[in-house]
Tab-separated table of N, CA and C and ligand atoms in Angstrom:
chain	number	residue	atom	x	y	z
A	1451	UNK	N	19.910	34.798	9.545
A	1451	UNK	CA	18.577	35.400	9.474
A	1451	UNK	C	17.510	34.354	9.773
A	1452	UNK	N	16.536	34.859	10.431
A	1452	UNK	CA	15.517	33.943	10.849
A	1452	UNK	C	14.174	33.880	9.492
A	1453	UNK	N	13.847	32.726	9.337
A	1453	UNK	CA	12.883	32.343	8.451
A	1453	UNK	C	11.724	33.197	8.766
A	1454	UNK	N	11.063	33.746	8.033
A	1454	UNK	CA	9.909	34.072	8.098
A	1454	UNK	C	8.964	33.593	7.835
A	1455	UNK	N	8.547	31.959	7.907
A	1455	UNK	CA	7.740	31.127	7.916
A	1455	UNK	C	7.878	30.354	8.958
A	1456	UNK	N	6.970	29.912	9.124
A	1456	UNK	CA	6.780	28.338	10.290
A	1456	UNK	C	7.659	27.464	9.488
A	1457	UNK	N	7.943	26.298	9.939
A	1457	UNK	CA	9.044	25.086	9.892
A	1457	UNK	C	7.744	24.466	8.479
A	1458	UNK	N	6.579	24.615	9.319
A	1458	UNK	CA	5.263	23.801	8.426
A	1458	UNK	C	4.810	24.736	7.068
A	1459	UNK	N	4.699	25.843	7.351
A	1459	UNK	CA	4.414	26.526	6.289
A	1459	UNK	C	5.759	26.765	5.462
A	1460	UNK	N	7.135	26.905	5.856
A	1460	UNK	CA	8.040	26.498	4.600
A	1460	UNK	C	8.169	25.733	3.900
A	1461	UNK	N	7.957	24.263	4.954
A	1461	UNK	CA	7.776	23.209	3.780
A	1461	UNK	C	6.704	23.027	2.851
A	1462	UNK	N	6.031	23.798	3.046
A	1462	UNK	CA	4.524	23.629	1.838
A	1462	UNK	C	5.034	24.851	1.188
A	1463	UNK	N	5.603	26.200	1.133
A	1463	UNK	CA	6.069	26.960	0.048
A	1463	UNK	C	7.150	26.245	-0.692
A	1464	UNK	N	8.053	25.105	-0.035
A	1464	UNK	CA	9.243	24.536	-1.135
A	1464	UNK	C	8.347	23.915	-1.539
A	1465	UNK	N	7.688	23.037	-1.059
A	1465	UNK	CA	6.859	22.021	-1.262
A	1465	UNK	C	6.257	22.126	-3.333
A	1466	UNK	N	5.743	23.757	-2.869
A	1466	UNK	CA	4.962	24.326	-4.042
A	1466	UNK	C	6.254	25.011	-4.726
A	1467	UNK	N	7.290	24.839	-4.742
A	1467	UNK	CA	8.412	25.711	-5.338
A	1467	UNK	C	9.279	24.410	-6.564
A	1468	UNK	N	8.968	23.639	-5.119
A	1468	UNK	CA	9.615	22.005	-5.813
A	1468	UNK	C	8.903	21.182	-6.634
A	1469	UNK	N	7.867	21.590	-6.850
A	1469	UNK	CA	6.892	20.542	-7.605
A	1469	UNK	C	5.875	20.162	-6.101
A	1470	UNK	N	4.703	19.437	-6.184
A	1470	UNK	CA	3.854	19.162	-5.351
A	1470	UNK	C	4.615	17.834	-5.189
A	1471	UNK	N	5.162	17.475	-4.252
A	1471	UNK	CA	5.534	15.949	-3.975
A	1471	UNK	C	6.530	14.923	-5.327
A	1472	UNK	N	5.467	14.596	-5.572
A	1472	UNK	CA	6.385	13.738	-6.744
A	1472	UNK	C	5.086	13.416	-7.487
A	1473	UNK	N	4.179	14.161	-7.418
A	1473	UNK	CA	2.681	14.092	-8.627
A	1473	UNK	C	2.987	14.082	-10.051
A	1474	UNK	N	3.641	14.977	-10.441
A	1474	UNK	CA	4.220	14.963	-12.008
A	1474	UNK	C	4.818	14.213	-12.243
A	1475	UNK	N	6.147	13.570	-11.406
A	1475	UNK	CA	6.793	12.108	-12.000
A	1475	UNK	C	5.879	10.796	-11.741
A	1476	UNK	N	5.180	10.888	-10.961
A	1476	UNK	CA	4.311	9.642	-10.512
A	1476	UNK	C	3.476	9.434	-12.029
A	1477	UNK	N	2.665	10.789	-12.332
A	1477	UNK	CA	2.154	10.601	-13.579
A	1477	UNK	C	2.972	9.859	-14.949
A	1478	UNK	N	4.056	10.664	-14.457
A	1478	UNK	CA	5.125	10.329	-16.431
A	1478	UNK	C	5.542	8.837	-15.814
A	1479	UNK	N	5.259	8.348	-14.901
A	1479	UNK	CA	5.782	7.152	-14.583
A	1479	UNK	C	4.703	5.942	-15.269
A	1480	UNK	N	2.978	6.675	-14.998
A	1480	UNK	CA	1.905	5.975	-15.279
A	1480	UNK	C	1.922	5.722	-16.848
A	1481	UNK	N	2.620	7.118	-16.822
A	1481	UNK	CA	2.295	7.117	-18.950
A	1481	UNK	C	3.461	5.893	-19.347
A	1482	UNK	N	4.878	5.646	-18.985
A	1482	UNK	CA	5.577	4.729	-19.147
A	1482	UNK	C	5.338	3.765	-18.929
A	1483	UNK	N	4.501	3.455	-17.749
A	1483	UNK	CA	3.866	1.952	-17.602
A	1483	UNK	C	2.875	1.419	-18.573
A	1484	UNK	N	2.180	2.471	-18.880
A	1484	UNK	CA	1.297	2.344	-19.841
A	1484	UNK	C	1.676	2.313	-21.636
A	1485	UNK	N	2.905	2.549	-21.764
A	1485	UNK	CA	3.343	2.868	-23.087
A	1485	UNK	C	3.963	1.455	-23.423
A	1486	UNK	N	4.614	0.972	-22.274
A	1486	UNK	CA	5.139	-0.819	-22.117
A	1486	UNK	C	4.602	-1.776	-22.068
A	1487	UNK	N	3.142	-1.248	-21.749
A	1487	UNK	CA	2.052	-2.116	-21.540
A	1487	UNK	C	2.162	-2.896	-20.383
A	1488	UNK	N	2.655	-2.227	-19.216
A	1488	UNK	CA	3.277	-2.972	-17.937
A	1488	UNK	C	1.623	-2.832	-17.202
A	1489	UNK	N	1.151	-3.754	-17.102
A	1489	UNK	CA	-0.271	-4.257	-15.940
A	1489	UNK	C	0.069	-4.727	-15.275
A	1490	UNK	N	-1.369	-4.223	-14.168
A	1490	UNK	CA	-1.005	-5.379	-12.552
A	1490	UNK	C	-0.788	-3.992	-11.666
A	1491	UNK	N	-0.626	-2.953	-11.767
A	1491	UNK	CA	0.101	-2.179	-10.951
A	1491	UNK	C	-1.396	-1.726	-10.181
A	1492	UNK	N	-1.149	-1.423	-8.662
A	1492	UNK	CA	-2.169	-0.403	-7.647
A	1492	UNK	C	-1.510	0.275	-7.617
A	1493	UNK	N	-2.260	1.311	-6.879
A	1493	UNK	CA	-1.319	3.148	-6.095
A	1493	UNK	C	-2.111	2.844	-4.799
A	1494	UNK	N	-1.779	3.379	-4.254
A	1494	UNK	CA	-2.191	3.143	-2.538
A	1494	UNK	C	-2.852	2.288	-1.800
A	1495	UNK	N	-1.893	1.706	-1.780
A	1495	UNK	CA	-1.924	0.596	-1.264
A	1495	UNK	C	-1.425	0.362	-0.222
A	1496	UNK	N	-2.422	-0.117	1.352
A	1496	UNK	CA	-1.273	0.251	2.515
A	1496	UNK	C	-0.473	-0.610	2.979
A	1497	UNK	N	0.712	-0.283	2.334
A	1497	UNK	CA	1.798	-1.413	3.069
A	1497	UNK	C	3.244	-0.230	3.081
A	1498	UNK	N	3.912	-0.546	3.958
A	1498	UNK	CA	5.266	0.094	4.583
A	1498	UNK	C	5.769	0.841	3.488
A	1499	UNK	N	5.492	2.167	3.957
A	1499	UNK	CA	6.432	3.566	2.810
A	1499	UNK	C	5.141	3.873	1.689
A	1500	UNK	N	4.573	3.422	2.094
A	1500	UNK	CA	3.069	3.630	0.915
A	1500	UNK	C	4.110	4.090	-0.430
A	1501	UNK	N	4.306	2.565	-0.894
A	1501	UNK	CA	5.092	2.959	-2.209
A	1501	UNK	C	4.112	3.278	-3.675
A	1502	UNK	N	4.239	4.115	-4.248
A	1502	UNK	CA	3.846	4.927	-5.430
A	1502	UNK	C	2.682	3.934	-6.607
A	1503	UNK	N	3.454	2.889	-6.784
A	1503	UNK	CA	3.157	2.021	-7.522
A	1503	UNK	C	3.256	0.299	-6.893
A	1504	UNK	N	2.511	0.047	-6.681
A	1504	UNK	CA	2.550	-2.039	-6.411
A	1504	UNK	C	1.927	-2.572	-7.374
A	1505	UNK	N	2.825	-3.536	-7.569
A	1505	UNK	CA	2.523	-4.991	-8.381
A	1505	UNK	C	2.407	-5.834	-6.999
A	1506	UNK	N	0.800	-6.152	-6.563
A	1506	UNK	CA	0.589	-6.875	-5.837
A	1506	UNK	C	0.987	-8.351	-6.226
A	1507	UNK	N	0.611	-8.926	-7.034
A	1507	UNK	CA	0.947	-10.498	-6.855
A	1507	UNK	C	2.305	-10.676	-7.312
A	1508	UNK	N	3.498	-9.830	-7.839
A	1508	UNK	CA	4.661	-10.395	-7.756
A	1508	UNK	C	5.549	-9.469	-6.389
A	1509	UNK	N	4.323	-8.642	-6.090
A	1509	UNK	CA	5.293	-8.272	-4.475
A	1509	UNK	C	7.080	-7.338	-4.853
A	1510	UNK	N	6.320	-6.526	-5.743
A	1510	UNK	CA	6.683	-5.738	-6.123
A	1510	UNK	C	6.707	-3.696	-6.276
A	1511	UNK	N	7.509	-3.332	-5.048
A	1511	UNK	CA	7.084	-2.087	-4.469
A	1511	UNK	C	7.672	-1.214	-5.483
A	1512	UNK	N	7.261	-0.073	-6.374
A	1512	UNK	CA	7.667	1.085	-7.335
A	1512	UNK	C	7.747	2.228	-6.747
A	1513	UNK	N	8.899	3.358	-6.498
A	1513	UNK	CA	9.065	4.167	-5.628
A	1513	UNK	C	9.374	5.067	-6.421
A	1514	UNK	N	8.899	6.499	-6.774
A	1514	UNK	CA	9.670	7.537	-7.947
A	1514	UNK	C	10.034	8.758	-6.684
A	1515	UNK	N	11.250	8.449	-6.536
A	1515	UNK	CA	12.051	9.490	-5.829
A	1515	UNK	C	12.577	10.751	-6.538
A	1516	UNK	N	11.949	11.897	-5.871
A	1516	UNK	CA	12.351	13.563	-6.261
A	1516	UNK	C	13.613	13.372	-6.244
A	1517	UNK	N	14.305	14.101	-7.022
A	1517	UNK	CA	15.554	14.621	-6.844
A	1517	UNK	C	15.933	15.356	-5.803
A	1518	UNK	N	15.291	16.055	-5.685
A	1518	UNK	CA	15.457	17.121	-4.415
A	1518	UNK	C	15.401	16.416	-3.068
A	1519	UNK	N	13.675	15.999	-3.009
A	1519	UNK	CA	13.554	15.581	-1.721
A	1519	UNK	C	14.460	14.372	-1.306
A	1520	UNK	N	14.792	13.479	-2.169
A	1520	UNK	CA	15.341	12.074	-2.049
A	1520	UNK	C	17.023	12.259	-2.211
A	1521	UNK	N	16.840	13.632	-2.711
A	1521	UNK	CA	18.639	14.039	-2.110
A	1521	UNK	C	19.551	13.218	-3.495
A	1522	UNK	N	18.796	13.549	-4.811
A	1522	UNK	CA	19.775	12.879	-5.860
A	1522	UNK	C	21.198	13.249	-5.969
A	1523	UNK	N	22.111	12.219	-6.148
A	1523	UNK	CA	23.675	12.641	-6.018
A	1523	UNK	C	23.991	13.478	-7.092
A	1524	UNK	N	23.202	13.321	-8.612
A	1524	UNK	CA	23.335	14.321	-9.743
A	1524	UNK	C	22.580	15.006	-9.417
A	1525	UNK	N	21.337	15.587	-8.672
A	1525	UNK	CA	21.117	17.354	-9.363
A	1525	UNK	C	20.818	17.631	-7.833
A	1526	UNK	N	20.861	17.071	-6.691
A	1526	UNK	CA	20.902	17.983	-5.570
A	1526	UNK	C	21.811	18.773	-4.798
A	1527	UNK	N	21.328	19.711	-5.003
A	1527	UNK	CA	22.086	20.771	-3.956
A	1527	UNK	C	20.942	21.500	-2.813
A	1528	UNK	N	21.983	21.224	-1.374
A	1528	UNK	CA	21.431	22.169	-0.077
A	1528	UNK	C	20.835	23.237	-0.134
A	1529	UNK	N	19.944	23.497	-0.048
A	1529	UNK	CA	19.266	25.264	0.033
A	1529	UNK	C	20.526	26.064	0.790
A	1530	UNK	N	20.450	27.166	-0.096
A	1530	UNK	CA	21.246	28.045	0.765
A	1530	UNK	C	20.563	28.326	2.300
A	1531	UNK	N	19.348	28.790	2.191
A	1531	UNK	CA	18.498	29.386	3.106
A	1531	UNK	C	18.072	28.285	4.137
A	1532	UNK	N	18.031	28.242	5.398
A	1532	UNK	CA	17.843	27.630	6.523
A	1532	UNK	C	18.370	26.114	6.325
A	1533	UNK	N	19.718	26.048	6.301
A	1533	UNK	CA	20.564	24.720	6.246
A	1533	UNK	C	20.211	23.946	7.349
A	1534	UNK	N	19.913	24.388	8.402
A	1534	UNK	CA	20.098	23.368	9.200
A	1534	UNK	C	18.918	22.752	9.680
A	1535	UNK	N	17.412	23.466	8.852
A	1535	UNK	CA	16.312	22.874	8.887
A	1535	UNK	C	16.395	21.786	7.786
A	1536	UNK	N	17.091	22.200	6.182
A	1536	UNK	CA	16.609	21.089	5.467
A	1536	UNK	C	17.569	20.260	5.634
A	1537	UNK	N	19.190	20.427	6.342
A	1537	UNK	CA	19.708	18.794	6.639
A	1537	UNK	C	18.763	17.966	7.184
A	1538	UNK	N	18.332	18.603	8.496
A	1538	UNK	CA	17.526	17.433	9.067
A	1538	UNK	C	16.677	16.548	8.694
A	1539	UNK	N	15.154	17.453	7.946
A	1539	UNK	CA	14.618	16.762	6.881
A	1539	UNK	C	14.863	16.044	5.850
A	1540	UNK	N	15.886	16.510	5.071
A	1540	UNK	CA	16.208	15.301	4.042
A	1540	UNK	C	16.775	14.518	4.666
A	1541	UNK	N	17.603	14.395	5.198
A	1541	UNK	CA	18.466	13.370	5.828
A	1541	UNK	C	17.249	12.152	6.933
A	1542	UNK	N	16.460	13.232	7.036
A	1542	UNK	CA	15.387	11.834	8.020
A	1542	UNK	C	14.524	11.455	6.802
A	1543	UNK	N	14.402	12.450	5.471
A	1543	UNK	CA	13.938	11.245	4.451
A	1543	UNK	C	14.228	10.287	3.952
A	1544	UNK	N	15.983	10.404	4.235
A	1544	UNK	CA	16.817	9.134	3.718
A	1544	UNK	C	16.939	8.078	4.456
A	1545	UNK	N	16.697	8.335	5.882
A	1545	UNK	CA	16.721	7.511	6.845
A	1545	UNK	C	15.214	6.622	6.596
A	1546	UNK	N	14.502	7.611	6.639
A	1546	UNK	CA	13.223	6.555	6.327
A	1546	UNK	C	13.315	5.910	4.963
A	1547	UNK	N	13.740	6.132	4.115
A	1547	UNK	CA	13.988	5.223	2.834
A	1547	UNK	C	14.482	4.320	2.991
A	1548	UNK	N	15.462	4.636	3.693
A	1548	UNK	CA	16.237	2.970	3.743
A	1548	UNK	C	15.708	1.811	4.819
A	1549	UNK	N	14.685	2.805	6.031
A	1549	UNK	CA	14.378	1.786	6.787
A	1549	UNK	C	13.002	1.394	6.308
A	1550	UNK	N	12.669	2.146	5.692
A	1550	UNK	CA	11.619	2.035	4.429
A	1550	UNK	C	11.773	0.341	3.487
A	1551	UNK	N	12.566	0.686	2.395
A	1551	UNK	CA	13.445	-0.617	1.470
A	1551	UNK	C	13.914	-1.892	2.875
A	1552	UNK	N	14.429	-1.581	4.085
A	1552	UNK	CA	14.307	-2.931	4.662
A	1552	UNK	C	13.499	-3.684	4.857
A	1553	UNK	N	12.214	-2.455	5.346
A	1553	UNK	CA	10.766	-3.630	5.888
A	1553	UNK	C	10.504	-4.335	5.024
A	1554	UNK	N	10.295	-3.425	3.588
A	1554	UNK	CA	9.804	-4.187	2.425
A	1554	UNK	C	10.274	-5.406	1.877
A	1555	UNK	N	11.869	-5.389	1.837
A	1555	UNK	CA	12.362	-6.647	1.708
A	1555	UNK	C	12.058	-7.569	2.674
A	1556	UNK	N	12.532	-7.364	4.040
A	1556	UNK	CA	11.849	-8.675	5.084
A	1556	UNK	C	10.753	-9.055	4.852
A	1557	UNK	N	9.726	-8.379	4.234
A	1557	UNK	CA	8.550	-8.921	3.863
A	1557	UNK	C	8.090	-9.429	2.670
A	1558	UNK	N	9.872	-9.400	2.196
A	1558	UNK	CA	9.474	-10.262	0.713
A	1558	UNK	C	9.208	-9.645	-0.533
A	1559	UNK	N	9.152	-7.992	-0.316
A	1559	UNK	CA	9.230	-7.255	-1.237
A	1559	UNK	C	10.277	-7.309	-2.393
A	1560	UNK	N	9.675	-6.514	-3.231
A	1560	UNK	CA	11.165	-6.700	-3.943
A	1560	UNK	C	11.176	-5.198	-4.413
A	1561	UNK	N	12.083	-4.054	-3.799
A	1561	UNK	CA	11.794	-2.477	-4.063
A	1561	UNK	C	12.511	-1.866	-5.326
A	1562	UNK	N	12.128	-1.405	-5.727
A	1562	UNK	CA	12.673	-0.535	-6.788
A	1562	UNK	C	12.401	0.685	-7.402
A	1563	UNK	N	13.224	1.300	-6.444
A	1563	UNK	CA	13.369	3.140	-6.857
A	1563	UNK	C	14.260	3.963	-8.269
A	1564	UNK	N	13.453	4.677	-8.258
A	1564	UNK	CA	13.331	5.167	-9.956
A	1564	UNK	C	13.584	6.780	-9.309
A	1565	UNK	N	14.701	7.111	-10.119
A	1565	UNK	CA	14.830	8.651	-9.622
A	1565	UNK	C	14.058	9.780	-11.010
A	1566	UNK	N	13.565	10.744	-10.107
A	1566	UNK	CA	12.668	11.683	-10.874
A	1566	UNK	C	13.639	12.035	-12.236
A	1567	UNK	N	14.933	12.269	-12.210
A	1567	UNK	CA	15.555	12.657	-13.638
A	1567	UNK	C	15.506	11.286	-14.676
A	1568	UNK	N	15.706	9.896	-13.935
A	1568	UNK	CA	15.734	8.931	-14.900
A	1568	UNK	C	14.593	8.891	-15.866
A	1569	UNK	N	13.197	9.521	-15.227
A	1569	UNK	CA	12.198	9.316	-16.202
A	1569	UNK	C	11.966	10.319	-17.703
A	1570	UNK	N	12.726	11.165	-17.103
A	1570	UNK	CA	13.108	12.527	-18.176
A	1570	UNK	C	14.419	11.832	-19.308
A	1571	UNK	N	15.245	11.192	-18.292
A	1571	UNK	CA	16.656	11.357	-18.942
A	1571	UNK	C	16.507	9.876	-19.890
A	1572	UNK	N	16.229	8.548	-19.163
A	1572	UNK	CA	16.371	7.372	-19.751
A	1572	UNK	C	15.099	6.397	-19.384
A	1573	UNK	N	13.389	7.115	-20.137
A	1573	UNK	CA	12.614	6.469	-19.335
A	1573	UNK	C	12.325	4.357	-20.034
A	1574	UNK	N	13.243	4.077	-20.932
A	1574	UNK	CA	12.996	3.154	-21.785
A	1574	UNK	C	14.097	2.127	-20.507
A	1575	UNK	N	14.987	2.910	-20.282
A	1575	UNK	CA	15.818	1.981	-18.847
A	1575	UNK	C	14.825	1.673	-17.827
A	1576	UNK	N	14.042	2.922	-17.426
A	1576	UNK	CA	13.152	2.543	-15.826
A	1576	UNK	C	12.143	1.335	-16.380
A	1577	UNK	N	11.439	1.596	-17.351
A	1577	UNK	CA	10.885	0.588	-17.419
A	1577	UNK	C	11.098	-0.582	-17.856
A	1578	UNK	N	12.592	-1.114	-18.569
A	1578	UNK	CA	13.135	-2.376	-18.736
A	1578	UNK	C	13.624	-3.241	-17.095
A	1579	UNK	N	13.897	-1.992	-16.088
A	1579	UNK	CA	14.373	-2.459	-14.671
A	1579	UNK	C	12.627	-2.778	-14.070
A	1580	UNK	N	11.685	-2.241	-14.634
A	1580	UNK	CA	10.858	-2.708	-13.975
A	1580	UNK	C	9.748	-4.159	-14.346
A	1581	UNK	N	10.274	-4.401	-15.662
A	1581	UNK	CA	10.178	-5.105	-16.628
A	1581	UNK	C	10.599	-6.541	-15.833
A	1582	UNK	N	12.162	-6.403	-15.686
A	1582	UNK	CA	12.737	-7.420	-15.501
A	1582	UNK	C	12.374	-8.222	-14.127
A	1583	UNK	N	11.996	-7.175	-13.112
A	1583	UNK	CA	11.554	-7.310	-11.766
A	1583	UNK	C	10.694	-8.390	-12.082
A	1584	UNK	N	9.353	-7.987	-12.666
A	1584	UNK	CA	8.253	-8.364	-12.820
A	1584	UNK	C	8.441	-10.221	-13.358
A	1585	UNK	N	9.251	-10.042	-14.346
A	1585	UNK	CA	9.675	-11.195	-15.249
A	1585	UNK	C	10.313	-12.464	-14.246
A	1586	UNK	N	11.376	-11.418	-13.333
A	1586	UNK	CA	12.042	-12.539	-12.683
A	1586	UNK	C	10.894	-12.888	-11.157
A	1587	UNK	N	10.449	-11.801	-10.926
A	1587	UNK	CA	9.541	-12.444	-9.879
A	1587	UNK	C	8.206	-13.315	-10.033
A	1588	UNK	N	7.970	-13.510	-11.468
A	1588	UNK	CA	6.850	-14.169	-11.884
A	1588	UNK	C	7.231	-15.661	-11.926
A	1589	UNK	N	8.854	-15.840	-12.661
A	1589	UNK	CA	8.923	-16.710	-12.533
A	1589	UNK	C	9.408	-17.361	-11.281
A	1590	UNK	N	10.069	-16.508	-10.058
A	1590	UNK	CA	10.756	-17.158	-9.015
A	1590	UNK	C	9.140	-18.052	-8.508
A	1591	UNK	N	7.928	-16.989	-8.344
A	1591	UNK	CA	6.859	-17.441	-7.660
A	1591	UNK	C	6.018	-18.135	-8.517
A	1592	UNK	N	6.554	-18.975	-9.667
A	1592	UNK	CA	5.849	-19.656	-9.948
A	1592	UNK	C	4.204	-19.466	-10.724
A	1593	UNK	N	4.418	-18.152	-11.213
A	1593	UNK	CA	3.100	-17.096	-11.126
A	1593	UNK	C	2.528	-17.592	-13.010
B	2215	LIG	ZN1	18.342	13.557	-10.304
């Protein structure tokens, strides 16, 4: 059966089906940073993959990946409905993630993606991994 939406207007009905992007975890991410007392962090900031959260001076990129969109190995599953539109898309989201996490490292980044269930399921882990980032990159750079 043929979609009865545009390619563009489906993805803004999942879009709105799935949550708006990753706005709600980005938030519970802010409240965890903030509950750890983790400072230093920007949000848009333009550098490669416009990652979610930067710790500019330890060069430190924060990424909160959907489950859905980011294709989590625990809770994603394929839409039944137009398979062979959302392989493509997710699969070129994964592609850009990873060529995403390379630039960042060649440039000295140091990336670290946080999946949307970890902040629900174990948010005292995301922020000890982001903890430690911070800790070990303060001291590699001498900061
Ligand atoms: Zn998940």
């Amino acid at each position: 059966m043929t979609d009865v939406f545009t390619r563009e207007k489906r993805s803004q009905v999942m879009s709105a089906i799935r949550g708006r992007g990753n706005k709600d975890t980005e938030l519970s991410l802010m409240t965890l940073l903030r509950r750890y007392h983790i400072r230093g962090w920007r949000r848009h900031l333009l550098i490669p993959g416009s990652p979610d959260f930067v710790f500019r001076r330890e060069k430190v990129a924060i990424f909160v990946d959907g489950c859905f969109w980011h294709m989590c190995p625990r809770h994603f599953s394929m839409p039944k409905n137009n398979r062979t539109f959302w392989k493509k898309k997710l699969e070129g989201n994964a592609i850009r993630d990873k060529a995403v996490n390379l630039e960042l490292r060649k440039k000295g980044w140091k990336v670290i993606r946080v999946w949307e269930h970890q902040l629900r399921t174990g948010p005292s882990e995301s922020a000890r991994r982001i903890l430690n980032a911070l800790i070990r990159r303060r001291a590699e750079m001498d900061l």
